[in-house]
mmCIF file with all atom_site columns, C-alpha atoms in Angstrom:
data_model
loop_
_atom_site.group_PDB
_atom_site.id
_atom_site.type_symbol
_atom_site.label_atom_id
_atom_site.label_alt_id
_atom_site.label_comp_id
_atom_site.label_asym_id
_atom_site.label_entity_id
_atom_site.label_seq_id
_atom_site.pdbx_PDB_ins_code
_atom_site.Cartn_x
_atom_site.Cartn_y
_atom_site.Cartn_z
_atom_site.occupancy
_atom_site.B_iso_or_equiv
_atom_site.pdbx_formal_charge
_atom_site.auth_seq_id
_atom_site.auth_comp_id
_atom_site.auth_asym_id
_atom_site.auth_atom_id
_atom_site.pdbx_PDB_model_num
ATOM 1   C CA . MET C 1 1   ? 0.000   0.000   0.000   1.00 0.00 ? 13  MET C CA 1
ATOM 2   C CA . ARG C 1 2   ? 1.405   3.386   -1.025  1.00 0.00 ? 14  ARG C CA 1
ATOM 3   C CA . VAL C 1 3   ? 0.382   6.891   0.083   1.00 0.00 ? 15  VAL C CA 1
ATOM 4   C CA . LEU C 1 4   ? 1.360   10.277  -1.368  1.00 0.00 ? 16  LEU C CA 1
ATOM 5   C CA . VAL C 1 5   ? 1.665   13.094  1.203   1.00 0.00 ? 17  VAL C CA 1
ATOM 6   C CA . VAL C 1 6   ? 1.449   16.635  -0.186  1.00 0.00 ? 18  VAL C CA 1
ATOM 7   C CA . GLU C 1 7   ? 2.323   19.288  2.410   1.00 0.00 ? 19  GLU C CA 1
ATOM 8   C CA . ASP C 1 8   ? 4.447   22.416  1.942   1.00 0.00 ? 20  ASP C CA 1
ATOM 9   C CA . GLU C 1 9   ? 5.587   22.788  5.580   1.00 0.00 ? 21  GLU C CA 1
ATOM 10  C CA . PRO C 1 10  ? 8.735   20.597  5.853   1.00 0.00 ? 22  PRO C CA 1
ATOM 11  C CA . LYS C 1 11  ? 8.440   19.645  9.534   1.00 0.00 ? 23  LYS C CA 1
ATOM 12  C CA . LEU C 1 12  ? 4.779   18.673  9.289   1.00 0.00 ? 24  LEU C CA 1
ATOM 13  C CA . ARG C 1 13  ? 5.473   16.801  6.048   1.00 0.00 ? 25  ARG C CA 1
ATOM 14  C CA . ALA C 1 14  ? 8.237   14.806  7.766   1.00 0.00 ? 26  ALA C CA 1
ATOM 15  C CA . VAL C 1 15  ? 5.964   13.990  10.728  1.00 0.00 ? 27  VAL C CA 1
ATOM 16  C CA . LEU C 1 16  ? 3.142   12.889  8.424   1.00 0.00 ? 28  LEU C CA 1
ATOM 17  C CA . CYS C 1 17  ? 5.453   10.674  6.375   1.00 0.00 ? 29  CYS C CA 1
ATOM 18  C CA . GLN C 1 18  ? 7.020   9.064   9.430   1.00 0.00 ? 30  GLN C CA 1
ATOM 19  C CA . GLY C 1 19  ? 3.692   8.385   11.098  1.00 0.00 ? 31  GLY C CA 1
ATOM 20  C CA . ILE C 1 20  ? 2.085   6.910   7.985   1.00 0.00 ? 32  ILE C CA 1
ATOM 21  C CA . GLN C 1 21  ? 5.154   4.731   7.408   1.00 0.00 ? 33  GLN C CA 1
ATOM 22  C CA . GLU C 1 22  ? 4.938   3.489   10.998  1.00 0.00 ? 34  GLU C CA 1
ATOM 23  C CA . ALA C 1 23  ? 1.306   2.582   10.306  1.00 0.00 ? 35  ALA C CA 1
ATOM 24  C CA . GLY C 1 24  ? 2.563   0.162   7.648   1.00 0.00 ? 36  GLY C CA 1
ATOM 25  C CA . TYR C 1 25  ? 2.392   2.120   4.406   1.00 0.00 ? 37  TYR C CA 1
ATOM 26  C CA . ALA C 1 26  ? 5.034   3.091   1.875   1.00 0.00 ? 38  ALA C CA 1
ATOM 27  C CA . VAL C 1 27  ? 5.093   6.881   1.473   1.00 0.00 ? 39  VAL C CA 1
ATOM 28  C CA . ASP C 1 28  ? 6.136   9.417   -1.159  1.00 0.00 ? 40  ASP C CA 1
ATOM 29  C CA . SER C 1 29  ? 5.932   13.146  -0.524  1.00 0.00 ? 41  SER C CA 1
ATOM 30  C CA . ALA C 1 30  ? 5.817   16.491  -2.304  1.00 0.00 ? 42  ALA C CA 1
ATOM 31  C CA . GLY C 1 31  ? 5.924   20.087  -1.112  1.00 0.00 ? 43  GLY C CA 1
ATOM 32  C CA . ASP C 1 32  ? 4.230   21.863  -4.021  1.00 0.00 ? 44  ASP C CA 1
ATOM 33  C CA . GLY C 1 33  ? 1.424   21.394  -6.518  1.00 0.00 ? 45  GLY C CA 1
ATOM 34  C CA . PRO C 1 34  ? 3.445   20.722  -9.715  1.00 0.00 ? 46  PRO C CA 1
ATOM 35  C CA . THR C 1 35  ? 5.655   18.062  -8.086  1.00 0.00 ? 47  THR C CA 1
ATOM 36  C CA . ALA C 1 36  ? 2.627   16.346  -6.569  1.00 0.00 ? 48  ALA C CA 1
ATOM 37  C CA . LEU C 1 37  ? 0.816   16.358  -9.916  1.00 0.00 ? 49  LEU C CA 1
ATOM 38  C CA . GLU C 1 38  ? 3.782   14.721  -11.641 1.00 0.00 ? 50  GLU C CA 1
ATOM 39  C CA . LEU C 1 39  ? 4.063   12.026  -8.969  1.00 0.00 ? 51  LEU C CA 1
ATOM 40  C CA . ALA C 1 40  ? 0.334   11.276  -8.922  1.00 0.00 ? 52  ALA C CA 1
ATOM 41  C CA . GLN C 1 41  ? 0.178   10.990  -12.715 1.00 0.00 ? 53  GLN C CA 1
ATOM 42  C CA . ARG C 1 42  ? 3.292   8.837   -12.966 1.00 0.00 ? 54  ARG C CA 1
ATOM 43  C CA . SER C 1 43  ? 2.747   6.384   -10.087 1.00 0.00 ? 55  SER C CA 1
ATOM 44  C CA . ILE C 1 44  ? -0.106  4.390   -8.580  1.00 0.00 ? 56  ILE C CA 1
ATOM 45  C CA . TYR C 1 45  ? -1.145  5.397   -5.049  1.00 0.00 ? 57  TYR C CA 1
ATOM 46  C CA . ASP C 1 46  ? -3.738  3.898   -2.738  1.00 0.00 ? 58  ASP C CA 1
ATOM 47  C CA . ALA C 1 47  ? -4.454  7.253   -1.070  1.00 0.00 ? 59  ALA C CA 1
ATOM 48  C CA . LEU C 1 48  ? -3.378  10.889  -1.207  1.00 0.00 ? 60  LEU C CA 1
ATOM 49  C CA . VAL C 1 49  ? -3.088  13.163  1.851   1.00 0.00 ? 61  VAL C CA 1
ATOM 50  C CA . LEU C 1 50  ? -3.379  16.680  0.448   1.00 0.00 ? 62  LEU C CA 1
ATOM 51  C CA . ASP C 1 51  ? -2.907  20.084  2.058   1.00 0.00 ? 63  ASP C CA 1
ATOM 52  C CA . VAL C 1 52  ? -4.989  22.896  0.565   1.00 0.00 ? 64  VAL C CA 1
ATOM 53  C CA . MET C 1 53  ? -2.389  25.670  0.701   1.00 0.00 ? 65  MET C CA 1
ATOM 54  C CA . LEU C 1 54  ? 0.531   24.809  -1.604  1.00 0.00 ? 66  LEU C CA 1
ATOM 55  C CA . PRO C 1 55  ? 3.052   26.736  -3.709  1.00 0.00 ? 67  PRO C CA 1
ATOM 56  C CA . GLY C 1 56  ? 2.861   26.425  -7.485  1.00 0.00 ? 68  GLY C CA 1
ATOM 57  C CA . PHE C 1 57  ? -0.867  25.839  -7.404  1.00 0.00 ? 69  PHE C CA 1
ATOM 58  C CA . ASP C 1 58  ? -3.046  24.920  -4.451  1.00 0.00 ? 70  ASP C CA 1
ATOM 59  C CA . GLY C 1 59  ? -4.552  21.606  -3.432  1.00 0.00 ? 71  GLY C CA 1
ATOM 60  C CA . MET C 1 60  ? -7.933  22.419  -4.944  1.00 0.00 ? 72  MET C CA 1
ATOM 61  C CA . GLU C 1 61  ? -6.380  23.012  -8.356  1.00 0.00 ? 73  GLU C CA 1
ATOM 62  C CA . LEU C 1 62  ? -4.234  19.889  -8.023  1.00 0.00 ? 74  LEU C CA 1
ATOM 63  C CA . LEU C 1 63  ? -7.322  17.852  -7.233  1.00 0.00 ? 75  LEU C CA 1
ATOM 64  C CA . ARG C 1 64  ? -9.248  19.289  -10.195 1.00 0.00 ? 76  ARG C CA 1
ATOM 65  C CA . ARG C 1 65  ? -6.377  18.457  -12.557 1.00 0.00 ? 77  ARG C CA 1
ATOM 66  C CA . LEU C 1 66  ? -6.089  14.902  -11.253 1.00 0.00 ? 78  LEU C CA 1
ATOM 67  C CA . ARG C 1 67  ? -9.809  14.236  -11.613 1.00 0.00 ? 79  ARG C CA 1
ATOM 68  C CA . ALA C 1 68  ? -9.799  15.810  -15.089 1.00 0.00 ? 80  ALA C CA 1
ATOM 69  C CA . ASP C 1 69  ? -6.982  13.390  -16.015 1.00 0.00 ? 81  ASP C CA 1
ATOM 70  C CA . ASP C 1 70  ? -9.123  10.498  -14.725 1.00 0.00 ? 82  ASP C CA 1
ATOM 71  C CA . VAL C 1 71  ? -6.909  9.895   -11.679 1.00 0.00 ? 83  VAL C CA 1
ATOM 72  C CA . TRP C 1 72  ? -9.323  8.728   -8.981  1.00 0.00 ? 84  TRP C CA 1
ATOM 73  C CA . THR C 1 73  ? -6.955  8.025   -6.092  1.00 0.00 ? 85  THR C CA 1
ATOM 74  C CA . PRO C 1 74  ? -8.891  8.535   -2.821  1.00 0.00 ? 86  PRO C CA 1
ATOM 75  C CA . VAL C 1 75  ? -7.984  11.934  -1.332  1.00 0.00 ? 87  VAL C CA 1
ATOM 76  C CA . LEU C 1 76  ? -7.966  13.117  2.280   1.00 0.00 ? 88  LEU C CA 1
ATOM 77  C CA . MET C 1 77  ? -7.765  16.916  2.215   1.00 0.00 ? 89  MET C CA 1
ATOM 78  C CA . LEU C 1 78  ? -6.075  18.828  5.065   1.00 0.00 ? 90  LEU C CA 1
ATOM 79  C CA . THR C 1 79  ? -6.881  22.452  5.804   1.00 0.00 ? 91  THR C CA 1
ATOM 80  C CA . ALA C 1 80  ? -6.775  25.051  8.561   1.00 0.00 ? 92  ALA C CA 1
ATOM 81  C CA . ARG C 1 81  ? -10.119 26.448  7.403   1.00 0.00 ? 93  ARG C CA 1
ATOM 82  C CA . ASP C 1 82  ? -13.271 24.984  8.901   1.00 0.00 ? 94  ASP C CA 1
ATOM 83  C CA . THR C 1 83  ? -16.176 26.743  7.247   1.00 0.00 ? 95  THR C CA 1
ATOM 84  C CA . VAL C 1 84  ? -18.977 24.926  5.485   1.00 0.00 ? 96  VAL C CA 1
ATOM 85  C CA . SER C 1 85  ? -18.082 26.635  2.205   1.00 0.00 ? 97  SER C CA 1
ATOM 86  C CA . ASP C 1 86  ? -14.465 25.427  2.472   1.00 0.00 ? 98  ASP C CA 1
ATOM 87  C CA . ARG C 1 87  ? -15.548 21.836  3.069   1.00 0.00 ? 99  ARG C CA 1
ATOM 88  C CA . VAL C 1 88  ? -18.046 22.008  0.214   1.00 0.00 ? 100 VAL C CA 1
ATOM 89  C CA . SER C 1 89  ? -15.388 23.428  -2.125  1.00 0.00 ? 101 SER C CA 1
ATOM 90  C CA . GLY C 1 90  ? -13.003 20.595  -1.307  1.00 0.00 ? 102 GLY C CA 1
ATOM 91  C CA . LEU C 1 91  ? -15.599 17.888  -1.753  1.00 0.00 ? 103 LEU C CA 1
ATOM 92  C CA . ASP C 1 92  ? -16.860 19.470  -4.977  1.00 0.00 ? 104 ASP C CA 1
ATOM 93  C CA . ALA C 1 93  ? -13.300 19.514  -6.327  1.00 0.00 ? 105 ALA C CA 1
ATOM 94  C CA . GLY C 1 94  ? -13.158 15.739  -5.851  1.00 0.00 ? 106 GLY C CA 1
ATOM 95  C CA . ALA C 1 95  ? -11.925 15.116  -2.299  1.00 0.00 ? 107 ALA C CA 1
ATOM 96  C CA . ASP C 1 96  ? -13.192 11.989  -0.557  1.00 0.00 ? 108 ASP C CA 1
ATOM 97  C CA . ASP C 1 97  ? -12.686 13.187  3.018   1.00 0.00 ? 109 ASP C CA 1
ATOM 98  C CA . TYR C 1 98  ? -11.767 16.388  4.859   1.00 0.00 ? 110 TYR C CA 1
ATOM 99  C CA . LEU C 1 99  ? -9.707  16.897  8.034   1.00 0.00 ? 111 LEU C CA 1
ATOM 100 C CA . VAL C 1 100 ? -9.193  20.241  9.790   1.00 0.00 ? 112 VAL C CA 1
ATOM 101 C CA . LYS C 1 101 ? -5.857  21.245  11.377  1.00 0.00 ? 113 LYS C CA 1
ATOM 102 C CA . PRO C 1 102 ? -4.897  20.714  14.129  1.00 0.00 ? 114 PRO C CA 1
ATOM 103 C CA . PHE C 1 103 ? -5.881  17.065  14.155  1.00 0.00 ? 115 PHE C CA 1
ATOM 104 C CA . ALA C 1 104 ? -5.091  13.938  16.131  1.00 0.00 ? 116 ALA C CA 1
ATOM 105 C CA . PHE C 1 105 ? -2.662  11.804  14.163  1.00 0.00 ? 117 PHE C CA 1
ATOM 106 C CA . THR C 1 106 ? -4.516  8.622   15.094  1.00 0.00 ? 118 THR C CA 1
ATOM 107 C CA . GLU C 1 107 ? -7.618  10.065  13.419  1.00 0.00 ? 119 GLU C CA 1
ATOM 108 C CA . LEU C 1 108 ? -5.678  10.879  10.252  1.00 0.00 ? 120 LEU C CA 1
ATOM 109 C CA . VAL C 1 109 ? -4.308  7.337   10.018  1.00 0.00 ? 121 VAL C CA 1
ATOM 110 C CA . SER C 1 110 ? -7.774  5.917   10.684  1.00 0.00 ? 122 SER C CA 1
ATOM 111 C CA . ARG C 1 111 ? -9.251  8.015   7.904   1.00 0.00 ? 123 ARG C CA 1
ATOM 112 C CA . VAL C 1 112 ? -6.490  7.021   5.483   1.00 0.00 ? 124 VAL C CA 1
ATOM 113 C CA . ARG C 1 113 ? -7.166  3.353   6.264   1.00 0.00 ? 125 ARG C CA 1
ATOM 114 C CA . ALA C 1 114 ? -10.886 3.876   5.678   1.00 0.00 ? 126 ALA C CA 1
ATOM 115 C CA . LEU C 1 115 ? -10.242 5.554   2.311   1.00 0.00 ? 127 LEU C CA 1
ATOM 116 C CA . ILE C 1 116 ? -7.972  2.727   1.201   1.00 0.00 ? 128 ILE C CA 1
ATOM 117 C CA . ARG C 1 117 ? -10.504 0.075   2.272   1.00 0.00 ? 129 ARG C CA 1
ATOM 118 C CA . ARG C 1 118 ? -13.320 1.891   0.528   1.00 0.00 ? 130 ARG C CA 1
ATOM 119 C CA . GLY C 1 119 ? -11.350 2.872   -2.548  1.00 0.00 ? 131 GLY C CA 1
ATOM 120 C CA . SER C 1 120 ? -12.855 4.953   -5.325  1.00 0.00 ? 132 SER C CA 1
ATOM 121 C CA . THR C 1 121 ? -15.678 2.493   -5.830  1.00 0.00 ? 133 THR C CA 1
ATOM 122 C CA . SER C 1 122 ? -17.506 4.443   -8.526  1.00 0.00 ? 134 SER C CA 1
ATOM 123 C CA . HIS C 1 123 ? -14.434 4.553   -10.769 1.00 0.00 ? 135 HIS C CA 1
ATOM 124 C CA . GLN C 1 124 ? -12.407 1.421   -10.108 1.00 0.00 ? 136 GLN C CA 1
ATOM 125 C CA . VAL C 1 125 ? -12.906 -1.453  -12.499 1.00 0.00 ? 137 VAL C CA 1
ATOM 126 C CA . VAL C 1 126 ? -12.067 -5.124  -12.196 1.00 0.00 ? 138 VAL C CA 1
ATOM 127 C CA . LEU C 1 127 ? -8.586  -5.820  -13.589 1.00 0.00 ? 139 LEU C CA 1
ATOM 128 C CA . ARG C 1 128 ? -8.310  -8.873  -15.854 1.00 0.00 ? 140 ARG C CA 1
ATOM 129 C CA . CYS C 1 129 ? -5.726  -10.930 -17.661 1.00 0.00 ? 141 CYS C CA 1
ATOM 130 C CA . GLY C 1 130 ? -6.994  -14.144 -19.221 1.00 0.00 ? 142 GLY C CA 1
ATOM 131 C CA . PRO C 1 131 ? -8.704  -16.170 -16.463 1.00 0.00 ? 143 PRO C CA 1
ATOM 132 C CA . LEU C 1 132 ? -7.267  -13.922 -13.737 1.00 0.00 ? 144 LEU C CA 1
ATOM 133 C CA . GLU C 1 133 ? -9.473  -11.223 -12.186 1.00 0.00 ? 145 GLU C CA 1
ATOM 134 C CA . LEU C 1 134 ? -8.631  -8.734  -9.417  1.00 0.00 ? 146 LEU C CA 1
ATOM 135 C CA . ASP C 1 135 ? -11.211 -6.387  -7.921  1.00 0.00 ? 147 ASP C CA 1
ATOM 136 C CA . PRO C 1 136 ? -9.461  -3.414  -6.234  1.00 0.00 ? 148 PRO C CA 1
ATOM 137 C CA . THR C 1 137 ? -12.650 -2.466  -4.389  1.00 0.00 ? 149 THR C CA 1
ATOM 138 C CA . THR C 1 138 ? -13.448 -5.799  -2.745  1.00 0.00 ? 150 THR C CA 1
ATOM 139 C CA . ARG C 1 139 ? -9.812  -7.001  -2.867  1.00 0.00 ? 151 ARG C CA 1
ATOM 140 C CA . ARG C 1 140 ? -11.037 -10.291 -4.310  1.00 0.00 ? 152 ARG C CA 1
ATOM 141 C CA . VAL C 1 141 ? -8.790  -12.297 -6.656  1.00 0.00 ? 153 VAL C CA 1
ATOM 142 C CA . THR C 1 142 ? -10.049 -15.212 -8.733  1.00 0.00 ? 154 THR C CA 1
ATOM 143 C CA . VAL C 1 143 ? -8.760  -17.496 -11.485 1.00 0.00 ? 155 VAL C CA 1
ATOM 144 C CA . SER C 1 144 ? -11.527 -18.956 -13.656 1.00 0.00 ? 156 SER C CA 1
ATOM 145 C CA . GLY C 1 145 ? -13.926 -18.030 -10.854 1.00 0.00 ? 157 GLY C CA 1
ATOM 146 C CA . ASN C 1 146 ? -11.909 -19.819 -8.157  1.00 0.00 ? 158 ASN C CA 1
ATOM 147 C CA . PRO C 1 147 ? -10.874 -17.608 -5.217  1.00 0.00 ? 159 PRO C CA 1
ATOM 148 C CA . VAL C 1 148 ? -7.186  -17.007 -4.556  1.00 0.00 ? 160 VAL C CA 1
ATOM 149 C CA . GLU C 1 149 ? -6.093  -15.949 -1.055  1.00 0.00 ? 161 GLU C CA 1
ATOM 150 C CA . LEU C 1 150 ? -3.266  -13.405 -1.111  1.00 0.00 ? 162 LEU C CA 1
ATOM 151 C CA . SER C 1 151 ? -1.382  -11.523 1.579   1.00 0.00 ? 163 SER C CA 1
ATOM 152 C CA . PRO C 1 152 ? -1.530  -7.698  1.404   1.00 0.00 ? 164 PRO C CA 1
ATOM 153 C CA . ARG C 1 153 ? 1.944   -7.524  -0.180  1.00 0.00 ? 165 ARG C CA 1
ATOM 154 C CA . GLU C 1 154 ? 1.156   -10.278 -2.684  1.00 0.00 ? 166 GLU C CA 1
ATOM 155 C CA . PHE C 1 155 ? -2.035  -8.416  -3.600  1.00 0.00 ? 167 PHE C CA 1
ATOM 156 C CA . ALA C 1 156 ? -0.109  -5.152  -4.059  1.00 0.00 ? 168 ALA C CA 1
ATOM 157 C CA . VAL C 1 157 ? 2.474   -6.767  -6.358  1.00 0.00 ? 169 VAL C CA 1
ATOM 158 C CA . LEU C 1 158 ? -0.214  -8.466  -8.435  1.00 0.00 ? 170 LEU C CA 1
ATOM 159 C CA . GLU C 1 159 ? -2.294  -5.288  -8.697  1.00 0.00 ? 171 GLU C CA 1
ATOM 160 C CA . LEU C 1 160 ? 0.717   -3.333  -9.946  1.00 0.00 ? 172 LEU C CA 1
ATOM 161 C CA . LEU C 1 161 ? 1.498   -5.978  -12.568 1.00 0.00 ? 173 LEU C CA 1
ATOM 162 C CA . LEU C 1 162 ? -2.147  -6.019  -13.683 1.00 0.00 ? 174 LEU C CA 1
ATOM 163 C CA . ARG C 1 163 ? -2.315  -2.242  -13.956 1.00 0.00 ? 175 ARG C CA 1
ATOM 164 C CA . ARG C 1 164 ? 0.796   -2.366  -16.153 1.00 0.00 ? 176 ARG C CA 1
ATOM 165 C CA . ARG C 1 165 ? -0.433  -5.412  -18.057 1.00 0.00 ? 177 ARG C CA 1
ATOM 166 C CA . GLU C 1 166 ? 1.632   -6.253  -21.146 1.00 0.00 ? 178 GLU C CA 1
ATOM 167 C CA . HIS C 1 167 ? 4.384   -3.864  -19.945 1.00 0.00 ? 179 HIS C CA 1
ATOM 168 C CA . VAL C 1 168 ? 7.624   -4.790  -18.224 1.00 0.00 ? 180 VAL C CA 1
ATOM 169 C CA . VAL C 1 169 ? 7.723   -3.663  -14.573 1.00 0.00 ? 181 VAL C CA 1
ATOM 170 C CA . SER C 1 170 ? 11.220  -3.485  -13.108 1.00 0.00 ? 182 SER C CA 1
ATOM 171 C CA . ARG C 1 171 ? 12.157  -4.939  -9.750  1.00 0.00 ? 183 ARG C CA 1
ATOM 172 C CA . ALA C 1 172 ? 13.134  -1.440  -8.618  1.00 0.00 ? 184 ALA C CA 1
ATOM 173 C CA . GLU C 1 173 ? 9.666   -0.104  -9.453  1.00 0.00 ? 185 GLU C CA 1
ATOM 174 C CA . ILE C 1 174 ? 7.980   -2.953  -7.586  1.00 0.00 ? 186 ILE C CA 1
ATOM 175 C CA . LEU C 1 175 ? 10.252  -2.429  -4.581  1.00 0.00 ? 187 LEU C CA 1
ATOM 176 C CA . GLN C 1 176 ? 9.476   1.273   -4.463  1.00 0.00 ? 188 GLN C CA 1
ATOM 177 C CA . HIS C 1 177 ? 5.731   0.894   -4.960  1.00 0.00 ? 189 HIS C CA 1
ATOM 178 C CA . VAL C 1 178 ? 5.098   -1.983  -2.554  1.00 0.00 ? 190 VAL C CA 1
ATOM 179 C CA . TRP C 1 179 ? 7.859   -1.691  0.053   1.00 0.00 ? 191 TRP C CA 1
ATOM 180 C CA . GLY C 1 180 ? 8.936   1.950   -0.252  1.00 0.00 ? 192 GLY C CA 1
ATOM 181 C CA . VAL C 1 181 ? 12.526  0.819   -0.814  1.00 0.00 ? 193 VAL C CA 1
ATOM 182 C CA . SER C 1 182 ? 14.759  2.886   -3.080  1.00 0.00 ? 194 SER C CA 1
ATOM 183 C CA . SER C 1 183 ? 16.035  1.300   -6.266  1.00 0.00 ? 195 SER C CA 1
ATOM 184 C CA . GLY C 1 184 ? 19.609  1.644   -5.009  1.00 0.00 ? 196 GLY C CA 1
ATOM 185 C CA . GLU C 1 185 ? 19.063  -1.114  -2.464  1.00 0.00 ? 197 GLU C CA 1
ATOM 186 C CA . SER C 1 186 ? 19.546  -4.730  -3.487  1.00 0.00 ? 198 SER C CA 1
ATOM 187 C CA . SER C 1 187 ? 16.938  -7.220  -2.412  1.00 0.00 ? 199 SER C CA 1
ATOM 188 C CA . ASN C 1 188 ? 15.512  -10.476 -3.692  1.00 0.00 ? 200 ASN C CA 1
ATOM 189 C CA . VAL C 1 189 ? 12.192  -9.824  -1.936  1.00 0.00 ? 201 VAL C CA 1
ATOM 190 C CA . VAL C 1 190 ? 10.488  -9.115  -5.275  1.00 0.00 ? 202 VAL C CA 1
ATOM 191 C CA . ASP C 1 191 ? 11.597  -12.472 -6.692  1.00 0.00 ? 203 ASP C CA 1
ATOM 192 C CA . VAL C 1 192 ? 10.344  -14.206 -3.552  1.00 0.00 ? 204 VAL C CA 1
ATOM 193 C CA . TYR C 1 193 ? 6.906   -12.621 -3.815  1.00 0.00 ? 205 TYR C CA 1
ATOM 194 C CA . VAL C 1 194 ? 6.657   -13.297 -7.536  1.00 0.00 ? 206 VAL C CA 1
ATOM 195 C CA . LYS C 1 195 ? 7.370   -16.958 -6.732  1.00 0.00 ? 207 LYS C CA 1
ATOM 196 C CA . TYR C 1 196 ? 4.538   -16.875 -4.177  1.00 0.00 ? 208 TYR C CA 1
ATOM 197 C CA . LEU C 1 197 ? 2.198   -15.484 -6.840  1.00 0.00 ? 209 LEU C CA 1
ATOM 198 C CA . ARG C 1 198 ? 3.286   -18.079 -9.385  1.00 0.00 ? 210 ARG C CA 1
ATOM 199 C CA . ASP C 1 199 ? 2.661   -20.859 -6.866  1.00 0.00 ? 211 ASP C CA 1
ATOM 200 C CA . LYS C 1 200 ? -0.824  -19.560 -6.082  1.00 0.00 ? 212 LYS C CA 1
ATOM 201 C CA . ILE C 1 201 ? -1.840  -18.650 -9.641  1.00 0.00 ? 213 ILE C CA 1
ATOM 202 C CA . ASP C 1 202 ? 0.241   -20.128 -12.470 1.00 0.00 ? 214 ASP C CA 1
ATOM 203 C CA . ARG C 1 203 ? 1.244   -23.450 -10.917 1.00 0.00 ? 215 ARG C CA 1
ATOM 204 C CA . ARG C 1 204 ? -2.015  -24.035 -9.068  1.00 0.00 ? 216 ARG C CA 1
ATOM 205 C CA . PHE C 1 205 ? -4.186  -23.453 -12.134 1.00 0.00 ? 217 PHE C CA 1
ATOM 206 C CA . GLY C 1 206 ? -1.807  -24.644 -14.866 1.00 0.00 ? 218 GLY C CA 1
ATOM 207 C CA . THR C 1 207 ? -1.514  -21.280 -16.598 1.00 0.00 ? 219 THR C CA 1
ATOM 208 C CA . GLU C 1 208 ? 1.397   -18.975 -17.446 1.00 0.00 ? 220 GLU C CA 1
ATOM 209 C CA . LEU C 1 209 ? 0.551   -15.335 -16.809 1.00 0.00 ? 221 LEU C CA 1
ATOM 210 C CA . ILE C 1 210 ? 3.604   -13.995 -14.934 1.00 0.00 ? 222 ILE C CA 1
ATOM 211 C CA . HIS C 1 211 ? 6.596   -13.758 -17.260 1.00 0.00 ? 223 HIS C CA 1
ATOM 212 C CA . THR C 1 212 ? 10.214  -13.025 -16.353 1.00 0.00 ? 224 THR C CA 1
ATOM 213 C CA . VAL C 1 213 ? 11.935  -10.580 -18.694 1.00 0.00 ? 225 VAL C CA 1
ATOM 214 C CA . ARG C 1 214 ? 15.594  -11.354 -18.146 1.00 0.00 ? 226 ARG C CA 1
ATOM 215 C CA . GLY C 1 215 ? 17.571  -8.366  -16.936 1.00 0.00 ? 227 GLY C CA 1
ATOM 216 C CA . ALA C 1 216 ? 14.496  -6.116  -16.890 1.00 0.00 ? 228 ALA C CA 1
ATOM 217 C CA . GLY C 1 217 ? 11.788  -7.347  -14.527 1.00 0.00 ? 229 GLY C CA 1
ATOM 218 C CA . TYR C 1 218 ? 8.371   -8.972  -14.813 1.00 0.00 ? 230 TYR C CA 1
ATOM 219 C CA . ARG C 1 219 ? 5.443   -8.749  -17.195 1.00 0.00 ? 231 ARG C CA 1
ATOM 220 C CA . LEU C 1 220 ? 1.880   -9.979  -16.756 1.00 0.00 ? 232 LEU C CA 1
ATOM 221 C CA . ALA C 1 221 ? 0.358   -11.202 -20.009 1.00 0.00 ? 233 ALA C CA 1
ATOM 222 C CA . GLU C 1 222 ? -1.714  -14.006 -21.428 1.00 0.00 ? 234 GLU C CA 1
ATOM 223 C CA . PRO C 1 223 ? 0.304   -16.956 -22.791 1.00 0.00 ? 235 PRO C CA 1
ATOM 224 C CA . SER C 1 224 ? 1.320   -16.426 -26.401 1.00 0.00 ? 236 SER C CA 1
#
């Protein structure tokens, strides 16, 4: 699970990132609107924690641009303003939840968890590749209608591969998205989890959907 934190005040941004990481999520961060827009368009996030007041352009404008680009990551908006009109403006711009500063950090984490569980149900679609189906909303995985039980990390790896179906996804990208580990670190954890997925999907059901691209990474595709 990966969260993007967008907050221009460095100390608060650091506290938010540390706390969300300690709650078990990988975290990226940005301190201005343009950087956040680039990150949110380039990567897949499970939730976005977004401050309203940002340099470059504010959180409202960032949210409008993301929704216009069909990016429906669930958004928790943070603001120091607590008027009805402010809350309405944020929700109308596409926010899923609204939290007023100062706030209890336990409440923020609870709301982030709720957003991730709920997902953007009106916009998420079931991801498919041959007999394999993954529903991001219900977190249900099936092969030819048969349920497949996955751990949260296995689910996250599979979802990333499905969202990039037919494209090669590098080990470094999987590490960063699922574990929040920089590409400079060496680890065979990705290979281990891909083996878990192959055992539960390819080997169990006699198919071949997860392909190794030597020297590059992994690709999910129907057998040729």
